[in-house]
C-alpha cells in the first residue's frame, strides 16, 4: 500500500487546478488519449454513435504472416498509433478501443506530384502515397480532425455526420493533385481478406461502390457513395488482386483510365484535379450497410451540400448536446480532460447501423426495416455490459431501448436463436465468452427502461441461455460447470454463465424459471476450491485439475484474467463469495494481497497485453473481469479501501495523454468505469438496481436526465488527498447504506459526499 | 448444287409421314435435341422464360488450365453432353445454346452409401458422388426430366416453376441417403470463380444461402432457398477454399457437423436421411436475384407445397399454352419434332429475372422494383435480334414489351448509358459486338408493339450509339468505319454498326436525327473493296489492308464469319449491295459460289467451332452473320434459289436427334430461324415491317396471336420435293411481291403457298 500512496502524491499534487472552468465540454475532450500503445482509440471524426468513424490510419498490418498470427497487427486495431510518423490515409470505419479488429474501409488519401499507387512503408514513405506528419501540425476534437500531410503540403481536415464522412483538403502548393481511393486498404487485412470490391464512377463528381470482406466479420459488405466538391478531370483504377479474376470481354476496353466501372478483389483508384495553390476540395463519403443507393440517400439526407464547416458545426452541436448531459467540475484541468474524453469514448459505440430510411442488413444478410427503433451494431458485450450499458441506462435511455431492440432483431435473425455475443456489421464474430446481451437486457428491464417488449426480450435471454451447442453450455447444464476438458477457459466461462443466469432469474416471468436460473446462478460454487481459495478448473469426473498456476491465464481455465482476478467474479453474490473466503477479514486480506502482491518479471514476459503500468499489484485494470473488484471491499465492511483503490485507479490508469489508458478502451467500457467511479458510484452487478458507492473524483457533477430531471453529485471538501468519504447524504438525508438505487437517480436529486483524509 | 440436292433426297425421302398427328405440342418436343456436341442446349426442366433451368450436369471443366483457355470447357456451356456416361448432379441455372458460359448454380445430387464429398471424375465415377446413367433410363419433355442414377439406384425427377426447381428422388434400395449440396460446382468454373458462398440451415427442412461468382458475369450473386419434404437427421459442410479464409473465433465450434451456418469460397454440404426402400424425397429449390428472403417468398408463391406432380402439371400447362400458340401440321413426325422443339427452344430465353414481388437486382447492383413490367435477363442480342426477337413481336408481344422495358432499365442503370450488349444476371458481359438492343427496340416500335415508352426507348438507342469509347465507335463516327488498327473485327463491327444505325433512322423523331443515322447506316460502303468484291479491313489512313484472306475469320477483320459470309451483311439495303456486286446476275452467281464452293480441309483445321456438317459450301449456318443470306436471292430476282436453300438448311441443319443442331442454338436464334423459315417467311432486316417469303416446310400452321386473331399459313401441294413456291396468296389475293408485312400477320388472315417442283 506504500507504493500506491506515493504515486498518488506524485500525480495529484503536481498540478493545482484553478477555478473558471469553461462550460463547453468539447474543450476538454482530447481524442488522442488512448491512441498511444494500448488504448486502441482513434483520433478521427465521428458523431455520437455514428456509423462513420473517419480517422487517419498510420499503418495497417496483415493479420497473418507466413500462416501465423502477426503479433504486431494488434497495435493497429484502430489504425492509428501515436508514435508513428506517417499517415497512409483516412478510412471511414474504426472500432474504438478493441483488442481484435476489422474495418478500415474506403481509404482516401490526397496527394500531389507524380501518381503513386501503393501506400509505401513507414520506413520509406516517399515510395508510396503515404505522407510524413507531425503532432505539432495535427489537431483533434469531437467531430473534427486535421493534419498537415507534409510530403504533399496538403492540410487534411475531417468531420462527419452520422453516416457521412466529410473531408476537406487544402492543396497549399497546388499543382497536379490526386485523391487516392484504396479499396485494398483495411485494418487486420490479409491479401485474401477482400472478398470483392466494386466501383462505379457515376459522373465526374460522384463515385459509388462497395467493399466486401471476410475477416473478424465473416461476411461483411459496406456500401459507399463519394461526392467531390468539384469535377475531377481524369481518373483510373488498378486491380492488384492476388488471385486471378476472369477478365473476358472486358479486355476489349482500356479499363485503367477513365473507365467508369471497376470490380475485383483489391482495387485502387485515383481521381485527378489540377489544383491552384490554396485550392480546397471537399469530399463527402456516405456509407450504407444496404446498398449504394442507400449511401447516396444517406448523403442527401445528412450532408446535402459540400459544406465542411456546416457539417463540422453540426457534429460539434451533436457532441455538445450529448456530452452536456453531464456538467462537471473537477479538481484540475487534467481530470476535466479525462472525464470528458472518457464520456466522449463512451458515446462512440455501439454504432448506428442503418440507413436514414430505417433499412439495414440483418444477421441473415437480408435487408430489414427497423420499425420504431434505431438499429445499432458493434456490441462488444463481454466488455460493455459491465459499466457502459449501465451508464446508458442513466444517460442514454432511448438509445438503450434501441440497442436492446437491435439485439432482439439480431436474435430473430439468428439461425441459432442466440442474442449477440460480439457482433458488428450484420455479423456475429463470436469473440470472447458468455452471453452478455443478457445482463444488458436484464439491467434495462430491472431499471424500467421503456421502449422494448420485456416478454419477448426475456424469452430471447432464456432461449439464448439454453443453446446447448454453445461453448460448453450442454455440459454446463449437465454438470453445473464447464469441464476443463471442454475448453481452455472453462472457469471463466462457468463464472460468467452463472452471473448471466442470475440476470435471467431477475426477470424471469415464472417461479419455475426463476428457480431454474437461480440454481444455475450458483454454479460458480462448483468451481470453488476451498483448498486453494480460488476458482479452479474441474474435470468432468468431478476432480479439480492438479496442475494449476494461479498467476497464469492461458491454459489455466481462464481468459483475460488469471485465477487471482477471475476468482472474484461473483458480482451477483459478493456476500456468498466473502463467506467462501472465510468472512470479511479474510476476504479483505485477500483483496489487499491482490492489490499489493509483487509479480515476478516472468509474469509480464509470459502474459500478453499486460505491462507493469497496467496493473496494481496483481489487479489488472486493463482487462475487464475485475472491474467490480475494488467495490467488493464495501461488502467486506472496508469501504475506505474501496475509496482508496478507485481513486488510485482513476489517478493512475486514466491520464490525460495519448498513452494515458492502461489497456484497450474496449468500446467505452474502460471509460465508463471511469465516469461511474468519478461520479462516486458503480454498478457491481448490472441486473440489480444498485450502484455501489465509491469515492467521487468530481467536485460537482450534474446529470441531465432524458426524463427532464437532474441528479447532482457533489463532493464537499473534495481534494487530492481527501479521498475518503466520511458520510454521504441523498437529498439531505444521511445514507446508512453503501449504495444508491437507479430509481433514486432517475427521480432526480442530490447526492452529497463529505470527503476527508 | 449437286451435292446439296443429293443430301435432300436422302434426308426427306427416308421417312414417310402418316397422318393422325397428336394435337398436344408437348409430344413433339425432344429436349435432347442439341445436347450432343454443338447445340449446347440442356435437357432439364424449366417453364417458358423461367428463371430456373434445372438440368443435369454431366461434367463441368475449368475455364483455364495452367493459365490458358481450356478449349474443352466449350463443350460444357450447358453442363450436359449427350455422349457422357455420368451425371454429376442437378444445378439450377443454364444457358440454352450459348457459345460462352457461366451459371450451373446450386448443384444437388442424391446419393446412397458412404458419404462422398467430391464429384469424382467421368473416368472413375465411383470415386465421387457422381453416378453412371444411361439414356435408356432417361426421359425429358417440356418441364420434366428424369434419370436413373445407377450408382445409387435413385430415380431422379425434375420439374420447375418460374423461380423454383422441384426435385423428386426415389431411393429404390433405401438405406443411408444423402443429398449433396455443392456450392463449388459451376459451369465455366475456375478455382477462383466463386467469390463467396453462404449457407444457413434455417431448420431441419429449410436451407437458405447464396452463391456469388465472378466469371462471364463479373459480379453476380444468386440467392436460394431449399425445402425438403421431410426432415434430415444430420448434415454437415466442408469448405475447400483454395484461398485462406479467416476462421477466428468460429474455430471454437465444430462447424463440420450439424452446425447451421457456413460461409466460404467453395462449400459443399450433405444432408442425411435414413431412407426406406422406395422412399421419395421432394426438394424445392427457389432462386432469387435479390435475397434469401426473396427466394423463400418465391417458393411460397409458386410451389407452396412439396407436390412434385402438381408442379410438373403446372409446368406442362404453361408449355402447352405457349407452344400451342402455333398449331402446325408437317410432312412427318421428325419435322413436327424439329418444329416444336425449335419453338420450345425459342421460349427458353431471355429469362425472367425478378422476384414474385417485382424486386430485382439491377446493373448497378442495387435492388429495384419493376413497375408495370416483368424484368428479363439473358440477352444474347448479337444472336437473337435477328430472328428470335422478331418472332416474339408476333407470338410474344407482351413479353417483347417486358424485354424492351428490361433493356431500358438496364440502360437507366448503366454507368455508360448503354443498352445491353450481352447481359445476364445484373451484369453486362460485353460479349460480341454492335449494339443490338437497338434493332430489337426499333423492330418493336416499327411493329407497334405496345407497353413501353417509344420516346424514351429511341433516346436510349441514340445515346447508346454515341458512346464514343465503345469498341471503336469514336473512330467509326470520325472515319465512317472502324479502322483495322483499332480492333481485330473492324469489318464486322462497322457493318453491324451501320445496320444498327439504320434501325435508329427508322425510329428517330427528327429529320436531323434521321439524316445522321441514315448517313451512318451507309458506312458499310466505306469498307467495300470493289477490287475483290468483299468487305475488307481498312486502315485509318484510308488504305485497305493488303494481306487479306477471304476464307479465314480470325485476324482478318471479322468475328464468327469470314469475308465470304460477313461481306453480305447489309440486311438493311440488299439492293445497294447487289448493285455493288454488279447487279442481280453477278450477285446471284456470288451467292451460288458461297453455297457450293469447296473448302480445303485446312479451313476446318484452322477454324474454331466449324465442321463440315455445319456448313453448306462456304455458307456457315452455325454462326449467325449470314442467317439472312439465303433470303437475299429474293432481292436478286432468284426466289427459287431462296426456296431451295432454306429448305435444304431446314432439312440438313435441324435434325430431330441429340446431334441435330449444326451449331450453338444461341438462346433460340437458330431455332427461331427454323420457325420462321418453316412458316415460309423471315425477317431479313428487323426494324422494317417486312418478312421475306421463302419456302414453307409446314403443311399448315395457325398462329394464335395475343390480339385474339389467327394467322394461318398453308402449303398446297406440300411435299418433300415440292420445295418451290409457285405462287402465294394472302387472304385469297395473289401476292405480287416476295414479302408480307407485320400488319398483315397481326390483323389475322391466311397465307397460302402453292408448292411445286
PDB file of C-alpha atoms in Angstrom, chain A residues 63-64 67 100-101 188 190 192-203 210 212-219 221 223 243-253 255 259-265 290-294 361 363-367 412-416 421 427-434 469-471, chain B residues 63-64 67 100-101 188 190 192-203 210 212-219 221 223 243-253 255 259-265 290-294 361 363-367 412-416 421 427-434 469-471:
ATOM      1  CA  UNK A  63      -3.305 -10.399 -39.712  1.00  0.00           C
ATOM      2  CA  UNK A  64      -1.097 -13.319 -40.554  1.00  0.00           C
ATOM      3  CA  UNK A  67       0.456 -18.523 -41.918  1.00  0.00           C
ATOM      4  CA  UNK A 100      -9.207  -7.503 -32.027  1.00  0.00           C
ATOM      5  CA  UNK A 101     -10.180  -5.724 -35.183  1.00  0.00           C
ATOM      6  CA  UNK A 188      -6.407  -6.511 -39.798  1.00  0.00           C
ATOM      7  CA  UNK A 190      -4.726 -10.064 -45.356  1.00  0.00           C
ATOM      8  CA  UNK A 192      -7.328 -12.506 -49.164  1.00  0.00           C
ATOM      9  CA  UNK A 193      -9.448 -10.509 -46.764  1.00  0.00           C
ATOM     10  CA  UNK A 194     -11.132  -8.578 -49.531  1.00  0.00           C
ATOM     11  CA  UNK A 195     -13.765 -10.837 -50.964  1.00  0.00           C
ATOM     12  CA  UNK A 196     -14.856  -8.364 -53.599  1.00  0.00           C
ATOM     13  CA  UNK A 197     -14.829  -4.658 -54.336  1.00  0.00           C
ATOM     14  CA  UNK A 198     -16.977  -2.773 -56.809  1.00  0.00           C
ATOM     15  CA  UNK A 199     -16.727   0.799 -58.025  1.00  0.00           C
ATOM     16  CA  UNK A 200     -18.798   2.918 -60.384  1.00  0.00           C
ATOM     17  CA  UNK A 201     -17.925   6.423 -61.479  1.00  0.00           C
ATOM     18  CA  UNK A 202     -21.451   7.727 -61.778  1.00  0.00           C
ATOM     19  CA  UNK A 203     -20.325  11.101 -63.089  1.00  0.00           C
ATOM     20  CA  UNK A 210     -18.825  -1.412 -52.039  1.00  0.00           C
ATOM     21  CA  UNK A 212     -16.894  -6.919 -49.172  1.00  0.00           C
ATOM     22  CA  UNK A 213     -14.566  -8.596 -46.724  1.00  0.00           C
ATOM     23  CA  UNK A 214     -14.190 -11.762 -44.739  1.00  0.00           C
ATOM     24  CA  UNK A 215     -12.322 -11.176 -41.532  1.00  0.00           C
ATOM     25  CA  UNK A 216     -13.464 -10.820 -37.970  1.00  0.00           C
ATOM     26  CA  UNK A 217     -16.876 -10.394 -39.547  1.00  0.00           C
ATOM     27  CA  UNK A 218     -17.055 -13.410 -41.762  1.00  0.00           C
ATOM     28  CA  UNK A 219     -19.401 -11.994 -44.390  1.00  0.00           C
ATOM     29  CA  UNK A 221     -20.253  -5.684 -47.112  1.00  0.00           C
ATOM     30  CA  UNK A 223     -21.533   0.322 -49.495  1.00  0.00           C
ATOM     31  CA  UNK A 243      -5.990 -14.239 -57.287  1.00  0.00           C
ATOM     32  CA  UNK A 244      -6.802 -14.463 -60.954  1.00  0.00           C
ATOM     33  CA  UNK A 245     -10.027 -12.767 -61.860  1.00  0.00           C
ATOM     34  CA  UNK A 246     -11.813 -13.549 -65.091  1.00  0.00           C
ATOM     35  CA  UNK A 247     -11.339 -10.633 -67.494  1.00  0.00           C
ATOM     36  CA  UNK A 248     -13.219 -11.924 -70.541  1.00  0.00           C
ATOM     37  CA  UNK A 249     -14.691  -9.444 -72.946  1.00  0.00           C
ATOM     38  CA  UNK A 250     -13.762  -6.550 -70.658  1.00  0.00           C
ATOM     39  CA  UNK A 251     -10.257  -6.893 -72.073  1.00  0.00           C
ATOM     40  CA  UNK A 252     -11.576  -5.035 -75.104  1.00  0.00           C
ATOM     41  CA  UNK A 253     -11.604  -1.804 -73.119  1.00  0.00           C
ATOM     42  CA  UNK A 255     -10.141  -0.123 -68.058  1.00  0.00           C
ATOM     43  CA  UNK A 259     -13.316   3.724 -67.482  1.00  0.00           C
ATOM     44  CA  UNK A 260     -16.188   4.109 -65.059  1.00  0.00           C
ATOM     45  CA  UNK A 261     -16.586   0.543 -63.805  1.00  0.00           C
ATOM     46  CA  UNK A 262     -14.141  -1.440 -61.768  1.00  0.00           C
ATOM     47  CA  UNK A 263     -14.571  -4.673 -59.874  1.00  0.00           C
ATOM     48  CA  UNK A 264     -12.099  -7.072 -58.376  1.00  0.00           C
ATOM     49  CA  UNK A 265     -10.561  -8.078 -55.126  1.00  0.00           C
ATOM     50  CA  UNK A 290     -27.644  -1.830 -47.544  1.00  0.00           C
ATOM     51  CA  UNK A 291     -26.714  -0.518 -50.986  1.00  0.00           C
ATOM     52  CA  UNK A 292     -25.027   2.250 -52.918  1.00  0.00           C
ATOM     53  CA  UNK A 293     -28.480   3.745 -53.423  1.00  0.00           C
ATOM     54  CA  UNK A 294     -28.786   3.805 -49.649  1.00  0.00           C
ATOM     55  CA  UNK A 361     -28.699  -5.551 -43.299  1.00  0.00           C
ATOM     56  CA  UNK A 363     -27.596 -11.139 -39.460  1.00  0.00           C
ATOM     57  CA  UNK A 364     -29.309 -13.305 -42.079  1.00  0.00           C
ATOM     58  CA  UNK A 365     -27.849 -10.961 -44.733  1.00  0.00           C
ATOM     59  CA  UNK A 366     -31.351  -9.915 -45.756  1.00  0.00           C
ATOM     60  CA  UNK A 367     -32.426  -6.292 -45.768  1.00  0.00           C
ATOM     61  CA  UNK A 412     -34.743 -13.005 -34.513  1.00  0.00           C
ATOM     62  CA  UNK A 413     -32.344 -13.242 -37.458  1.00  0.00           C
ATOM     63  CA  UNK A 414     -30.010 -15.673 -35.753  1.00  0.00           C
ATOM     64  CA  UNK A 415     -30.182 -19.185 -37.102  1.00  0.00           C
ATOM     65  CA  UNK A 416     -29.104 -20.293 -33.620  1.00  0.00           C
ATOM     66  CA  UNK A 421     -22.088 -12.267 -28.250  1.00  0.00           C
ATOM     67  CA  UNK A 427     -22.177 -10.487 -38.319  1.00  0.00           C
ATOM     68  CA  UNK A 428     -21.668 -12.451 -35.157  1.00  0.00           C
ATOM     69  CA  UNK A 429     -17.923 -12.730 -34.654  1.00  0.00           C
ATOM     70  CA  UNK A 430     -18.261 -14.920 -31.532  1.00  0.00           C
ATOM     71  CA  UNK A 431     -15.453 -13.086 -29.743  1.00  0.00           C
ATOM     72  CA  UNK A 432     -14.962 -13.822 -26.029  1.00  0.00           C
ATOM     73  CA  UNK A 433     -17.333 -15.805 -23.864  1.00  0.00           C
ATOM     74  CA  UNK A 434     -20.688 -15.824 -22.144  1.00  0.00           C
ATOM     75  CA  UNK A 469     -24.156 -26.490 -28.533  1.00  0.00           C
ATOM     76  CA  UNK A 470     -22.649 -23.163 -27.498  1.00  0.00           C
ATOM     77  CA  UNK A 471     -19.266 -23.212 -25.832  1.00  0.00           C
TER      78      UNK A 471
ATOM     79  CA  UNK B  63     -12.218 -22.278 -67.854  1.00  0.00           C
ATOM     80  CA  UNK B  64      -8.463 -22.132 -67.757  1.00  0.00           C
ATOM     81  CA  UNK B  67      -3.296 -20.057 -67.226  1.00  0.00           C
ATOM     82  CA  UNK B 100     -19.623 -18.987 -73.880  1.00  0.00           C
ATOM     83  CA  UNK B 101     -20.952 -19.691 -70.450  1.00  0.00           C
ATOM     84  CA  UNK B 188     -17.074 -22.456 -66.778  1.00  0.00           C
ATOM     85  CA  UNK B 190     -12.249 -21.932 -62.023  1.00  0.00           C
ATOM     86  CA  UNK B 192     -11.281 -18.764 -58.006  1.00  0.00           C
ATOM     87  CA  UNK B 193     -14.606 -18.229 -59.726  1.00  0.00           C
ATOM     88  CA  UNK B 194     -16.557 -18.476 -56.516  1.00  0.00           C
ATOM     89  CA  UNK B 195     -16.225 -15.140 -54.782  1.00  0.00           C
ATOM     90  CA  UNK B 196     -18.260 -16.190 -51.780  1.00  0.00           C
ATOM     91  CA  UNK B 197     -20.891 -18.666 -50.735  1.00  0.00           C
ATOM     92  CA  UNK B 198     -23.157 -18.517 -47.728  1.00  0.00           C
ATOM     93  CA  UNK B 199     -25.443 -21.153 -46.262  1.00  0.00           C
ATOM     94  CA  UNK B 200     -27.873 -21.203 -43.343  1.00  0.00           C
ATOM     95  CA  UNK B 201     -29.754 -24.234 -42.123  1.00  0.00           C
ATOM     96  CA  UNK B 202     -32.901 -22.464 -41.006  1.00  0.00           C
ATOM     97  CA  UNK B 203     -34.474 -25.632 -39.647  1.00  0.00           C
ATOM     98  CA  UNK B 210     -26.288 -17.586 -51.909  1.00  0.00           C
ATOM     99  CA  UNK B 212     -21.507 -15.178 -55.579  1.00  0.00           C
ATOM    100  CA  UNK B 213     -19.261 -15.612 -58.589  1.00  0.00           C
ATOM    101  CA  UNK B 214     -17.022 -13.644 -60.865  1.00  0.00           C
ATOM    102  CA  UNK B 215     -16.935 -15.140 -64.326  1.00  0.00           C
ATOM    103  CA  UNK B 216     -18.611 -14.180 -67.531  1.00  0.00           C
ATOM    104  CA  UNK B 217     -20.768 -12.031 -65.295  1.00  0.00           C
ATOM    105  CA  UNK B 218     -18.174 -10.142 -63.350  1.00  0.00           C
ATOM    106  CA  UNK B 219     -20.189  -9.544 -60.196  1.00  0.00           C
ATOM    107  CA  UNK B 221     -24.940 -13.267 -56.797  1.00  0.00           C
ATOM    108  CA  UNK B 223     -29.786 -16.430 -53.666  1.00  0.00           C
ATOM    109  CA  UNK B 243      -7.553 -19.306 -50.503  1.00  0.00           C
ATOM    110  CA  UNK B 244      -7.139 -18.926 -46.778  1.00  0.00           C
ATOM    111  CA  UNK B 245     -10.271 -17.717 -45.092  1.00  0.00           C
ATOM    112  CA  UNK B 246     -10.156 -16.165 -41.656  1.00  0.00           C
ATOM    113  CA  UNK B 247     -11.572 -18.607 -39.121  1.00  0.00           C
ATOM    114  CA  UNK B 248     -11.157 -16.633 -35.917  1.00  0.00           C
ATOM    115  CA  UNK B 249     -13.472 -17.352 -33.039  1.00  0.00           C
ATOM    116  CA  UNK B 250     -15.530 -19.739 -35.184  1.00  0.00           C
ATOM    117  CA  UNK B 251     -12.804 -22.296 -34.516  1.00  0.00           C
ATOM    118  CA  UNK B 252     -14.413 -22.778 -31.133  1.00  0.00           C
ATOM    119  CA  UNK B 253     -17.265 -24.690 -32.778  1.00  0.00           C
ATOM    120  CA  UNK B 255     -18.626 -26.430 -37.846  1.00  0.00           C
ATOM    121  CA  UNK B 259     -23.630 -26.503 -37.424  1.00  0.00           C
ATOM    122  CA  UNK B 260     -26.206 -24.367 -39.192  1.00  0.00           C
ATOM    123  CA  UNK B 261     -24.030 -21.629 -40.679  1.00  0.00           C
ATOM    124  CA  UNK B 262     -21.398 -21.991 -43.336  1.00  0.00           C
ATOM    125  CA  UNK B 263     -19.620 -19.378 -45.384  1.00  0.00           C
ATOM    126  CA  UNK B 264     -16.551 -19.560 -47.557  1.00  0.00           C
ATOM    127  CA  UNK B 265     -15.465 -19.747 -51.122  1.00  0.00           C
ATOM    128  CA  UNK B 290     -32.397 -10.252 -54.540  1.00  0.00           C
ATOM    129  CA  UNK B 291     -32.120 -12.132 -51.264  1.00  0.00           C
ATOM    130  CA  UNK B 292     -32.768 -15.371 -49.453  1.00  0.00           C
ATOM    131  CA  UNK B 293     -35.960 -13.788 -48.151  1.00  0.00           C
ATOM    132  CA  UNK B 294     -36.942 -13.247 -51.777  1.00  0.00           C
ATOM    133  CA  UNK B 361     -31.097  -6.644 -58.831  1.00  0.00           C
ATOM    134  CA  UNK B 363     -26.950  -3.466 -63.323  1.00  0.00           C
ATOM    135  CA  UNK B 364     -25.876  -1.023 -60.604  1.00  0.00           C
ATOM    136  CA  UNK B 365     -26.206  -3.894 -58.098  1.00  0.00           C
ATOM    137  CA  UNK B 366     -28.980  -2.035 -56.316  1.00  0.00           C
ATOM    138  CA  UNK B 367     -32.383  -3.587 -55.745  1.00  0.00           C
ATOM    139  CA  UNK B 412     -31.018   3.592 -66.878  1.00  0.00           C
ATOM    140  CA  UNK B 413     -28.757   1.665 -64.513  1.00  0.00           C
ATOM    141  CA  UNK B 414     -25.784   1.656 -66.867  1.00  0.00           C
ATOM    142  CA  UNK B 415     -22.969   3.938 -65.847  1.00  0.00           C
ATOM    143  CA  UNK B 416     -22.157   4.184 -69.554  1.00  0.00           C
ATOM    144  CA  UNK B 421     -24.862  -5.832 -75.436  1.00  0.00           C
ATOM    145  CA  UNK B 427     -24.270  -7.867 -65.428  1.00  0.00           C
ATOM    146  CA  UNK B 428     -23.098  -6.679 -68.818  1.00  0.00           C
ATOM    147  CA  UNK B 429     -20.646  -9.266 -70.062  1.00  0.00           C
ATOM    148  CA  UNK B 430     -19.808  -7.304 -73.239  1.00  0.00           C
ATOM    149  CA  UNK B 431     -19.799 -10.440 -75.372  1.00  0.00           C
ATOM    150  CA  UNK B 432     -19.665  -9.965 -79.140  1.00  0.00           C
ATOM    151  CA  UNK B 433     -20.084  -6.692 -80.969  1.00  0.00           C
ATOM    152  CA  UNK B 434     -22.520  -3.962 -82.015  1.00  0.00           C
ATOM    153  CA  UNK B 469     -15.392   4.963 -76.050  1.00  0.00           C
ATOM    154  CA  UNK B 470     -17.147   1.767 -77.047  1.00  0.00           C
ATOM    155  CA  UNK B 471     -15.309  -0.619 -79.339  1.00  0.00           C
TER     156      UNK B 471
END
